[in-house]
Coordinates of C-alpha atoms in Angstrom, one line a residue:
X282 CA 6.6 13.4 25.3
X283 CA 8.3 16.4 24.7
X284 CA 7.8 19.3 22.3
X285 CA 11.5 20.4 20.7
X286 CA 10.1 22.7 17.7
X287 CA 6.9 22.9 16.1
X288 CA 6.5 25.0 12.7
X289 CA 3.1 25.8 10.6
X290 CA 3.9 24.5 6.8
X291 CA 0.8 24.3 4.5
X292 CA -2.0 25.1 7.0
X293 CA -0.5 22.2 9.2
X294 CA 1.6 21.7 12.1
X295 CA 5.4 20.4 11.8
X296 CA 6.3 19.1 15.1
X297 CA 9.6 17.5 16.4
X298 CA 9.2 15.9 19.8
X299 CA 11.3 13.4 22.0
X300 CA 10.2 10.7 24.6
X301 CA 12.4 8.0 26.9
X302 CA 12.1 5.0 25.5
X303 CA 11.1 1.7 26.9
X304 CA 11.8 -0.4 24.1
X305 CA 15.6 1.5 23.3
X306 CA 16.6 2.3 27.0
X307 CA 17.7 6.0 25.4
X308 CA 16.0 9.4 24.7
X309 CA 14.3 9.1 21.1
X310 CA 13.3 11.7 18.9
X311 CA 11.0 11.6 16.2
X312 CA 9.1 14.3 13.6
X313 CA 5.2 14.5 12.9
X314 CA 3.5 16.8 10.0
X315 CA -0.2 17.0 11.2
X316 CA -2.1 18.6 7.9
X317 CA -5.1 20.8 8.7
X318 CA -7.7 19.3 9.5
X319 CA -11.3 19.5 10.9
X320 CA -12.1 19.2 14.6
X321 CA -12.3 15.9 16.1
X322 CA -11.1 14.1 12.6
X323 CA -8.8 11.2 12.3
X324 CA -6.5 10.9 9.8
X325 CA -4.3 8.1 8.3
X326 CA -0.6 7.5 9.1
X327 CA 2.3 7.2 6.4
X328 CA 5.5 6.1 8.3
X329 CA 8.9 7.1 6.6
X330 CA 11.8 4.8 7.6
X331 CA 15.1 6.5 6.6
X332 CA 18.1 5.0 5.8
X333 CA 22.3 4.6 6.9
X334 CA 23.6 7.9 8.8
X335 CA 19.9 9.0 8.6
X336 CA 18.3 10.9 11.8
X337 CA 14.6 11.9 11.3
X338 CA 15.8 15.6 10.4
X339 CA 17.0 14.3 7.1
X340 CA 13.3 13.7 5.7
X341 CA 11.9 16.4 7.9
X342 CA 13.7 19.2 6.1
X343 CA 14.4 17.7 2.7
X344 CA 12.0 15.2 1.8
X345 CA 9.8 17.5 0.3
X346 CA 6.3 15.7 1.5
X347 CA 4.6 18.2 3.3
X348 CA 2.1 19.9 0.3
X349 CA 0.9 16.5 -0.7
X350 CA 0.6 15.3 2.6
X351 CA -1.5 18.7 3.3
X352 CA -3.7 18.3 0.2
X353 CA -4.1 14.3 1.0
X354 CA -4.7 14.7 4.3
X355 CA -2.0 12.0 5.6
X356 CA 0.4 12.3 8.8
X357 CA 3.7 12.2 8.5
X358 CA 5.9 10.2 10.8
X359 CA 10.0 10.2 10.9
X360 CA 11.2 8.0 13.7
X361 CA 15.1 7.8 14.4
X362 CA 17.5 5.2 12.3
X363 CA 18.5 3.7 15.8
X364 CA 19.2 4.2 19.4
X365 CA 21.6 7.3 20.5
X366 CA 23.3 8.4 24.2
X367 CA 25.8 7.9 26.0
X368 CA 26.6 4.4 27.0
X369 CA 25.0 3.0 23.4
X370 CA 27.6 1.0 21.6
X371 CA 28.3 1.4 18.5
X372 CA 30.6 0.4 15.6
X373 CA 34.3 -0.5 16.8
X374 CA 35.9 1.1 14.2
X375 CA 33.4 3.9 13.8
X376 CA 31.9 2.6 10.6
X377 CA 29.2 4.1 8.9
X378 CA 26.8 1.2 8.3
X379 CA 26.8 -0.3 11.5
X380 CA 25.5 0.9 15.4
X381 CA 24.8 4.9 15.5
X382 CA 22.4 5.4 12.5
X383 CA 22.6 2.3 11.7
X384 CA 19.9 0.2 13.6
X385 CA 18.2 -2.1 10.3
X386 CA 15.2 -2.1 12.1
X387 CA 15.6 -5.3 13.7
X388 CA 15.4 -5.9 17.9
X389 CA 19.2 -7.1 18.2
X390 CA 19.9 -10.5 20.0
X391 CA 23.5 -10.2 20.5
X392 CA 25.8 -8.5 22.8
X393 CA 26.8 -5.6 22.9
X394 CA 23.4 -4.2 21.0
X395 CA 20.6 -6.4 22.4
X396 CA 19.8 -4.0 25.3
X397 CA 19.5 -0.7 23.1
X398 CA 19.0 -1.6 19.4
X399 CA 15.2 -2.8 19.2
X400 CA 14.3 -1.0 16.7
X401 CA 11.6 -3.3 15.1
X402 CA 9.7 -3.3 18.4
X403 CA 10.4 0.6 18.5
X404 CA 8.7 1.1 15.4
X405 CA 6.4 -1.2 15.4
X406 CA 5.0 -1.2 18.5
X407 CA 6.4 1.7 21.0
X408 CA 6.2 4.6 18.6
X409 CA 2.9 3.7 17.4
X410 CA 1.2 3.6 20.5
X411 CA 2.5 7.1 21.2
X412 CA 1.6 8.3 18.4
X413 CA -1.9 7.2 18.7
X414 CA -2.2 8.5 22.3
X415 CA -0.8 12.2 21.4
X416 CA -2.0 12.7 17.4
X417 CA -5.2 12.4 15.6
X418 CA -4.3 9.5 14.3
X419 CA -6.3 6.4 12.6
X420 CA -4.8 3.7 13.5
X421 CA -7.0 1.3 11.4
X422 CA -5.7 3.3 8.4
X423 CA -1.7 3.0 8.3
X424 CA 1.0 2.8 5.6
X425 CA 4.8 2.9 5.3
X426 CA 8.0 3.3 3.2
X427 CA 11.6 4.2 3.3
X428 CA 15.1 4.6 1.8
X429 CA 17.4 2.7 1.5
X430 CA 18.1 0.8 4.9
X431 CA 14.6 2.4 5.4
X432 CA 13.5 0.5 2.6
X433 CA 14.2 -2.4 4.2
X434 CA 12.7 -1.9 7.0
X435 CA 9.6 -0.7 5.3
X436 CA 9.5 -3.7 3.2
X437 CA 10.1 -6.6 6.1
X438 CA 7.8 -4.4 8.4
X439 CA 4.8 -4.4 5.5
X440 CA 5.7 -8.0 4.9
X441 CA 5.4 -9.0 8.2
X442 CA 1.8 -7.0 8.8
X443 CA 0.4 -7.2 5.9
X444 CA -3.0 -6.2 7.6
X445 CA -1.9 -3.5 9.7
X446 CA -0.1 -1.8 6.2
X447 CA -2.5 -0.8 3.7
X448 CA 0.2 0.7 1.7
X449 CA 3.8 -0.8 1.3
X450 CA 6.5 1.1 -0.5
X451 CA 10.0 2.0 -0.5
X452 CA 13.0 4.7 -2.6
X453 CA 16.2 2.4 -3.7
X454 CA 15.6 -0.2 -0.7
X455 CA 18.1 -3.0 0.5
X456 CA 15.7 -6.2 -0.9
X457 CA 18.5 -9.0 0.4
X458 CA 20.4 -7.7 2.9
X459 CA 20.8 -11.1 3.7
X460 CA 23.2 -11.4 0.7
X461 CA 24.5 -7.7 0.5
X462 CA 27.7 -6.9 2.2
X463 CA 26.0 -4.2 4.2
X464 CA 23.6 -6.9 5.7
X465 CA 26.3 -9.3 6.2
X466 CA 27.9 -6.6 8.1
X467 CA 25.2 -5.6 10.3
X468 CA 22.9 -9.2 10.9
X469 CA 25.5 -11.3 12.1
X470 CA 26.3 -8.8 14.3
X471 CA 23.1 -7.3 15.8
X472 CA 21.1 -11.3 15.2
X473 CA 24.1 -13.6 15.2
X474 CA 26.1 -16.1 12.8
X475 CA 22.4 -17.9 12.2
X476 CA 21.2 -17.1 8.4
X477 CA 17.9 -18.2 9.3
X478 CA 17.6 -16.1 12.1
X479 CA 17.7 -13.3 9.1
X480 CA 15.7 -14.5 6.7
X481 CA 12.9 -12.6 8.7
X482 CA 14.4 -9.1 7.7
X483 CA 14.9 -9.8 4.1
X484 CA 12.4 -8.9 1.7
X485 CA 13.1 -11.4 -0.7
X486 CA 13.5 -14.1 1.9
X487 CA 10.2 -13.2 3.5
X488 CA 8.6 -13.9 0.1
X489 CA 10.1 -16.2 -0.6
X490 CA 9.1 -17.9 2.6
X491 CA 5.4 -17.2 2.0
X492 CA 5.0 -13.4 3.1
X493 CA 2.6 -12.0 0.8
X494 CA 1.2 -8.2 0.4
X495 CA -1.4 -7.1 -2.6
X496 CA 1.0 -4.7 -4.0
X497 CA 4.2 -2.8 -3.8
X498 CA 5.9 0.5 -5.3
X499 CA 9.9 0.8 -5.7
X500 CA 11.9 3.8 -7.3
X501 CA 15.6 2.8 -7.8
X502 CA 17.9 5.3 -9.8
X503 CA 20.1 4.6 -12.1
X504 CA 22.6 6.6 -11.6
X505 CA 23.0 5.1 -7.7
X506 CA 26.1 4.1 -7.0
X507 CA 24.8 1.4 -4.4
X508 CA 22.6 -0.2 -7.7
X509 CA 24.9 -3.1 -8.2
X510 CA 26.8 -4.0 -4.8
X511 CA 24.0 -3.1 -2.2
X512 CA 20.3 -3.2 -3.5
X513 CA 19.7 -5.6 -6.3
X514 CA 15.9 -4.1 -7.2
X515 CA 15.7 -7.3 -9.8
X516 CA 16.2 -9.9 -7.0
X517 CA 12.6 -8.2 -5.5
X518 CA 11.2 -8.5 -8.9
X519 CA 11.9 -12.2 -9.6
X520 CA 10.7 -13.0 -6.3
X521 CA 7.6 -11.0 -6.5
X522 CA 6.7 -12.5 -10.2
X523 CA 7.2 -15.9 -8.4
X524 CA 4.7 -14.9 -5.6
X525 CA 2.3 -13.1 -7.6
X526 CA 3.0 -9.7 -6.3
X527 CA 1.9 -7.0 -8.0
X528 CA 5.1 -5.1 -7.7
X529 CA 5.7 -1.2 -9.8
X530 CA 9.6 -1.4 -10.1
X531 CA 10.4 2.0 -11.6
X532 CA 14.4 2.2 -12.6
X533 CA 14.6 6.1 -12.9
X534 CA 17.3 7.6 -15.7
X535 CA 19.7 9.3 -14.1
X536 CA 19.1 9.4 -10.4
X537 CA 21.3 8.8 -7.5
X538 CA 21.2 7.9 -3.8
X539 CA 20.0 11.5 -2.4
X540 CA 17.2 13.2 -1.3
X541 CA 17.4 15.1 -4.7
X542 CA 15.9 11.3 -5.8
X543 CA 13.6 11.3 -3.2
X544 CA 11.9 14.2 -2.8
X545 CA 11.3 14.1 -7.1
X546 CA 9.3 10.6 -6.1
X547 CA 7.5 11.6 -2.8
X548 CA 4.3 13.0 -4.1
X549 CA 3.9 10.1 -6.2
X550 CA 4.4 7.6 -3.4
X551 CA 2.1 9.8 -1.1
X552 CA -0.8 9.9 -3.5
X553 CA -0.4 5.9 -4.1
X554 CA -0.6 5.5 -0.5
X555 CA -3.5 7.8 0.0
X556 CA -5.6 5.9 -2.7
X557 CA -4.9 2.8 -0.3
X558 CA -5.6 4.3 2.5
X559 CA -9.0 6.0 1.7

């Protein structure tokens, strides 16, 4: 692993750090907020999964998280939105929502993107071990969320380990992509023309299927413009009051897409997550 910055922000340490991945076949590069802490102390994780165009800078430097995560005592992680280099293919046409930024968090089955794009083992497996191995870290005590195509990932990840998660929630997620047109731009073409191959990175699918976790929290504005076509929020809530899912939906007046949405929300979702996390 290697050190690219590392900045002291509310007593802790803001680090951004690359590795070679296994899992990706590409350089990776990730942020961690470490809050102070004593000596020898291990502390809970809260994983951020960000969303279409994303890198982890976006969070890092505008996602507002670092005081809570200071006062709560919770580590910060941003992984990458997908895998990046030369040689790593990427949309044909140079499209936003698919390839470079645009990995969905799944491990791709189809060619071109099977050999780089395994993002669900990435962050699910590779990252987490590394993490463990260079941070104080407590492993036993780990949460997640995202935006967005983040919030998909969040959701299907949580979904899929509910016992590894304490904490599951997500800022204006994709809850079907399954249905959406982003995710039937991007699973077809990183999973193939299968729909059941996809039904296992679709929130509502997964619940619908019998995925279960105690609770959830979702913020969705109002005012995004991705509301209607792309994210659906009810579609999560009818499936969750069919499951028994004790699911927050909060529709907030008035806010949009950005990180202005987000970072109004973070210390709420932090402190949520650190009551879970003890």
């Amino acid at each position: 692993m290697e050190t690219v910055s590392t900045n002291t922000a509310f007593g802790g340490v803001q680090g951004v750090y690359k590795h070679a991945s296994k899992e990706t076949g590409t350089q990776m590069t990730f942020s961690v907020f470490v809050p102070p802490h004593a000596e020898g102390a291990k502390l809970p994780v809260v994983w951020y999964l960000s969303g279409l165009t994303c890198t982890h800078a976006n969070v890092t430097e505008k996602g507002e998280f670092r005081r809570a995560c200071a006062e709560l005592g919770l580590i910060f992680v941003a992984p990458d939105t997908s895998p990046r280099g030369e040689g790593v293919p990427d949309d044909a046409e140079g499209a936003y929502d698919f390839g470079l930024g645009a990995g969905f968090y799944v491990d791709a089955t189809e060619e071109p993107f099977a050999k780089n794009y395994r993002m669900w083992s990435y962050v699910t497996e590779e990252l987490p071990a590394l993490v463990a191995a260079q941070f104080p870290a407590d492993m036993a005590r780990q949460s997640i969320l995202g935006h967005s195509m983040g919030g998909h990932g969040a959701l299907t990840i949580g979904l899929t380990y509910p016992d590894r998660y304490k904490a599951v929630s997500a800022f204006a997620p994709i809850v079907a992509p399954g249905i959406v047109p982003w995710g039937e731009k991007a699973l077809p073409l990183y999973l193939g023309n299968d729909k059941a191959a996809w039904r296992r990175h679709d929130a509502v699918a997964l619940i619908e299927d019998g995925a279960r976790v105690d609770a959830l929290l979702v913020d969705q504005g109002t005012a995004d413009n991705f509301l209607e076509g792309q994210l659906k929020p009810k579609l999560l809530e009818q499936a969750c009051k069919a499951a028994g899912i004790d699911l927050t939906l909060r529709m907030q007046e008035g806010y949009d897409h950005s990180y202005y949405f987000i970072s109004s929300f973070m210390e709420d979702h932090l402190r949520w997550h650190a009551k879970r996390l003890g």
